[in-house]
Amino acid sequence: MFSNRATEQDNPRIFYLYPEIHDSLQYSDDFYRAIFYLSPLLRRGDTILVPSSRDDTPYGHEPAKFLDGCVAELAEKVRDHVEIRPLKEANARFESFEGQHVICLWDETLRGKDPFLKRNGARLIRADHRRVQHASSIYLKASSLNGQGTPQQRRASRRRLLVLLEELKTERVLIFGTGPSLDQVNFAALPDGLHIATNSMITNRPLLAKMRPKIIVASDPIFHAGASKYAEEFRSLLVEAMRLYGASFIFPMRDIGIYENLLPDDVRERLIGVPTKDDDKINLDLAGSFKVSATRNVMTLFLLPLAANLAKEVILVGFDGRPVEENSYFWSHSDSFQLVDHMTLIREAHPAFFNIDYDEYYRTHCTTVEIYLREMEAQGRSVASLTDSYIPAIKGRFLSPTAAAVISERFLRPQVSIIMPLGGSLAQLKEAVRSVQDQSVKDWELLCVDWGGEEGSRAWLREEAKRDGRIDCLEARGESLAEALNLGLAAASGHYVCFLDGRDRLSESSLRRRMHFLRADPTIEVCGGKVEVIDGAGRRLGVRQGRPVTARLRHARGAIFHLNSFFGVGHVMKRFSFNPHRPYCEAWYYMMQLLQFGWVIGSCGEKPVAEVRWEDPEETLGDPLGRFASARLILDELLHPPKTPFLPNGIPVTLSPVQADRSKVRRLQSLFVGQVLLGDRQGQDTVIDMMREQPAVPFLQPVSSDFFETLAAQALLEPKGSEALRRKIKERYREIFDACERLQGLSAQWDFAVAFCGYAMQTARSLAAADKEKPPFGEAERRVKRQLALLWVKERLRHLRYEAGTGMRMLRVEGRALTHYAMEKQRNVRRRWRRSRRDRKRRKQQG
C-alpha cells in the first residue's frame, strides 16, 4: 500500500474518505473507523479529507456503540488533520494536493463504476466493512506500510524475537487452542513445559495464573487488532497479562501500527510483529528467516512455527475443530475463553467478515495443519495432542487421558502400541502376551481390551499388568470387535500402532522388522504383511494370508491384509476407526479407509509377521448372509469415494461397477465352498439364493486348485497338501458333487462348479492311486471331465485372443510409426525443394 519512502517528512499524504457522507450513521461509524486505522500513520502535513454537505461535523456525533471507546479520544488528537468540505470542493482539494493520494472507499458498490475513482491514479483502501470481508485487514496493512512495517520496526521486532527464542528454548512446548475440550483439561496435571497462550485465552484469569505464559499470540484482524468493543476488551486484558507475567506479545507485522499506537509505553518493548509472506513455503526457522507464511489461522501462522523453534516436543491442547456438517461458523469455542458478551457487537462492527464459505475455510485449514505437522515431524519434532479433535491431522495424534496421565517428569511415548482384543482361552492369551514380551523391541505398550473374555483370563491379565507396567487393561463398553478396537486406538500413545488378537501370537522380531521397513521408506507410513494360519493346537496349516507387494486403492476389492499384520505411524492409524456395522470385515473396511484417503500400504515381504489361530470353522466361515452383506456394502462404498475436509473429492477409485460385481461373485463362491465343506445345507441354500440375486457378470477367470485347497485347509483344519486333508475331502466327495449340481441353473456359476468338482475328482484320484483302488468315475464324473476340457479350451482361446490382440496392437503401432516416418520424409523433401527454389530466386535477383 505504501512504500518505505512514505515515512519521510517531506512527503505528505491526503486520505480521502469517499464518497460523500450524508447521514449521522456514517459519521458515527465510517468516520470514526477511519480515524482508528489511520491515526497511527498521521504526521505533520497529512490530511484526512471528509466530503459532506451537512451543516454539522462528525465531532458532534457519538461513535457507534460497537466501536472501541478510544476512537473519540483519537479523533480529538488528530483534529488538526481533519478537513470537512462539500463534495465539489473536496474533489478539487484532493486533485490539487501535492503528495501521496489515498482514497478510503467506504462504499464498495462504486468501485469500477464511479468516474472519479477511474480518473484518479490514487491508491485505494477498500474500507467498506459492510461488503468487503477483509476490509479490516486492508486498513491494517495501510496502517503498517502494506503490512511490512518500517525498517526500524522490523529490526526491533527481529531483535526481540531472537532474544526471546534464546531465553525460552526448552524441551517441551504446550500450545493451546480455545475449543470446548479446554474446559475438561486439568491444567494442574499438565506436563512441565513452556505454555504459549492464544487469542482470547487471556480472558480467563485463573487459567493464566496456572499457565504463567511468557508468550501470548494473536493474529485476528477484527477480534484482536480491530476497531470493535470486543478488540478493545481483548487489548485491555492483554496489557494486564503482559504486565503480570512479563509476557511478550507476538502478532502479524500488519497490526504493528495499531498496537504501538494504542498500547501503553511500558509494554511496547515486548511487542513483536512478524512479517508474513504469501507463498506456500513453510518456514519453521524463525531465527534464520524472520517471516511466516500467510495462513488463515493462528495455529499455523504462529503457534506451530514458534513451537518448532523452541522445543523438540510439542503438545497440542484444545484444538477441537468441528464436525463437517456443522458449518454455520468457523468452529465451537469454550465460553470460558471467549468474550461472549461482545460477540453480538463484533458481528455488528464487521458484518462482511462473517459472510464466508466456512466449509472451504475448514478444508483449507485441515490440509494446512496436516502439511505443517508432517514437516515438523520430518525435522525431528514430536507432536501429540492431549485433547481429541475433528481435524484429521490432530485426531491422528491424539493421546487419550489414560495415556496422558502417565506423563511425569518427561513426556515419553512408547515406540509401539499393540492393541489386543481379548478372546480365546487363558492358555492362548498367555501365548499371545508372551509373544509380545519376547520381541526384540522392548519399548512397547500392550492395550488389552476386554470385550467378552473369560473371567480367568481377566484375573491373570490383571496380575500380569502388575508385574509388567507396559500392559494396560481396558474394558470395552460395546459388544462388537469394532468398538473394542476403537477403544484401543483412542488409548494408544505409541509412535507406531499395530494389532494382535488375544488368541494369536506375533512372529519372532515381528515389531522390529515392520518398524525397520517403515523407517527405510519415508514415503510409506503403513505396512502389512503375511500371516501364518494355525489351528487350535498351534499346528501350521500351510496357509498364508497377505500380499507380497505394495497395495493401492485398486487392490481394495478384498481384504488383502489380515488385521494382525497392520503396522503404521500412530497419527495415521488413529485417524481412522472400525465400523461396528461391518462385522466380519473389520480389517477390510479399515484398510479401505486408509487407501481412500491417499495412503498406500507397503508389504513386509514373504516372511509371516504373525500366527493367526483358526480353531472354529463356524466362527470364521459361518453366517454367509452377514458376511456377504458387509462385503457388498464395502464394495459399494468403494464406488463412491467420501468427501472430507482433508480430501473434498476423495481419491478417484479405479473400480467399475462390473468389477465390483465380479468381486461380489467371487466372494459368494468362497462362501459357497466353505458351506459345502462344513456340510451346512442351510448355508448352501442361503449362498445360492444370493447368487441368483446377483446380476450376471462378464467372464470371470477360472479359479485354480490352490484356491480350493486353501479354503479346504481353513474349513477342515488340516494342513494344505496333507493326506489327512485329502481324506476329509474324499469323505465329502458326493456332497461336493450334489451341491455343485444345484448350480446348474446358474449359467454364470456353472464353470466355477465344474472347477470345484474337478478339484474333488483330482483329490479322490490321487488317494485312489495311493490306496491302489479304482477311482470313482460315473456319469457325473464324465460330465465334469468334458466340462473341464471345454474350460481348458475356453481359457486357451481367451489367451490366444489376447495374444492376437496384442499382436494387432503392435502392428498398428508399427504401422503408425512407418506412416509418420514416410510423412516426415515427404515433408523433408518439400522443405528442401522450397529451400532450393528460394535460393535460385535469390541468385537470379542478385545476378
CSV table of N, CA, C and O in Angstrom, one decimal, residues 50 64 73 114 116 136 160 175 185 204 230 243 248 267 360 404 481 506 524 533 550 605 639 677 796-797:
chain,number,residue,atom,x,y,z
A,50,VAL,N,-12.8,14.8,4.4
A,50,VAL,CA,-14.2,14.2,4.6
A,50,VAL,C,-15.1,15.0,3.7
A,50,VAL,O,-15.4,16.2,4.1
A,64,ALA,N,-20.2,5.0,17.1
A,64,ALA,CA,-21.2,3.8,17.2
A,64,ALA,C,-20.9,3.0,18.4
A,64,ALA,O,-19.8,2.9,18.9
A,73,GLU,N,-11.4,9.8,21.6
A,73,GLU,CA,-10.1,10.5,22.0
A,73,GLU,C,-9.1,10.6,20.9
A,73,GLU,O,-8.4,11.6,20.7
A,114,ASP,N,-17.6,4.5,-10.6
A,114,ASP,CA,-17.5,5.9,-10.4
A,114,ASP,C,-16.4,6.5,-11.2
A,114,ASP,O,-15.2,6.1,-11.1
A,116,PHE,N,-14.9,9.3,-10.9
A,116,PHE,CA,-13.9,9.9,-10.1
A,116,PHE,C,-12.8,8.9,-9.7
A,116,PHE,O,-11.6,9.2,-9.7
A,136,SER,N,-11.0,-4.9,7.3
A,136,SER,CA,-10.1,-4.6,8.4
A,136,SER,C,-8.7,-4.9,8.1
A,136,SER,O,-7.8,-4.1,8.5
A,160,ARG,N,14.1,-8.6,19.3
A,160,ARG,CA,13.3,-9.1,20.4
A,160,ARG,C,13.0,-10.5,20.3
A,160,ARG,O,13.0,-11.3,21.3
A,175,ILE,N,1.0,-25.7,23.4
A,175,ILE,CA,0.3,-24.6,22.7
A,175,ILE,C,-1.2,-24.9,22.8
A,175,ILE,O,-1.6,-26.1,22.8
A,185,VAL,N,-9.8,-29.9,30.6
A,185,VAL,CA,-8.4,-30.1,30.8
A,185,VAL,C,-8.0,-29.8,32.3
A,185,VAL,O,-8.4,-28.7,32.8
A,204,ASN,N,-9.4,-15.6,30.7
A,204,ASN,CA,-9.6,-16.5,31.9
A,204,ASN,C,-8.4,-16.3,32.9
A,204,ASN,O,-7.4,-16.9,32.7
A,230,TYR,N,-15.1,-5.6,21.3
A,230,TYR,CA,-14.5,-6.9,21.6
A,230,TYR,C,-13.0,-6.7,21.6
A,230,TYR,O,-12.3,-7.1,22.5
A,243,ARG,N,1.8,-7.3,31.7
A,243,ARG,CA,2.4,-6.7,32.9
A,243,ARG,C,2.6,-7.7,34.1
A,243,ARG,O,3.6,-7.7,34.8
A,248,SER,N,5.7,-11.6,26.4
A,248,SER,CA,5.9,-10.9,25.1
A,248,SER,C,4.6,-11.2,24.2
A,248,SER,O,4.0,-12.3,24.3
A,267,VAL,N,4.7,-1.6,27.9
A,267,VAL,CA,4.7,-3.0,27.3
A,267,VAL,C,5.1,-2.9,25.8
A,267,VAL,O,5.3,-4.0,25.2
A,360,GLU,N,-15.1,-24.2,2.9
A,360,GLU,CA,-13.9,-24.0,2.2
A,360,GLU,C,-12.8,-23.6,3.2
A,360,GLU,O,-11.6,-24.1,3.1
A,404,ALA,N,-2.3,-39.8,28.7
A,404,ALA,CA,-1.7,-38.6,29.1
A,404,ALA,C,-1.4,-38.6,30.6
A,404,ALA,O,-0.5,-37.9,31.1
A,481,LEU,N,-16.4,-56.3,18.1
A,481,LEU,CA,-15.0,-56.2,18.0
A,481,LEU,C,-14.6,-54.8,17.5
A,481,LEU,O,-13.5,-54.3,18.0
A,506,LEU,N,2.6,-63.1,17.9
A,506,LEU,CA,3.5,-62.4,17.0
A,506,LEU,C,4.6,-63.4,16.6
A,506,LEU,O,5.1,-64.1,17.4
A,524,ILE,N,6.2,-44.4,2.8
A,524,ILE,CA,5.2,-45.3,3.3
A,524,ILE,C,5.1,-45.2,4.8
A,524,ILE,O,6.0,-45.3,5.5
A,533,VAL,N,-1.5,-69.2,9.1
A,533,VAL,CA,-2.7,-69.7,9.8
A,533,VAL,C,-2.3,-71.0,10.5
A,533,VAL,O,-1.7,-71.9,10.0
A,550,THR,N,3.3,-53.8,-2.5
A,550,THR,CA,2.5,-52.7,-2.0
A,550,THR,C,1.1,-52.6,-2.5
A,550,THR,O,0.9,-52.9,-3.7
A,605,GLY,N,7.0,-58.3,2.9
A,605,GLY,CA,7.6,-59.5,2.2
A,605,GLY,C,6.9,-60.8,2.5
A,605,GLY,O,5.8,-60.8,3.0
A,639,LEU,N,-17.1,-47.6,-4.7
A,639,LEU,CA,-17.5,-46.9,-5.9
A,639,LEU,C,-17.9,-45.4,-5.7
A,639,LEU,O,-18.0,-44.7,-6.6
A,677,LEU,N,-18.0,-77.5,2.4
A,677,LEU,CA,-17.0,-78.3,3.2
A,677,LEU,C,-17.4,-78.5,4.6
A,677,LEU,O,-17.1,-79.5,5.3
A,796,ARG,N,-7.8,-71.4,-23.2
A,796,ARG,CA,-6.7,-71.3,-24.3
A,796,ARG,C,-7.1,-70.3,-25.3
A,796,ARG,O,-6.3,-69.5,-25.8
A,797,LEU,N,-8.4,-70.3,-25.7
A,797,LEU,CA,-8.9,-69.4,-26.8
A,797,LEU,C,-8.8,-68.0,-26.3
A,797,LEU,O,-8.4,-67.1,-27.0
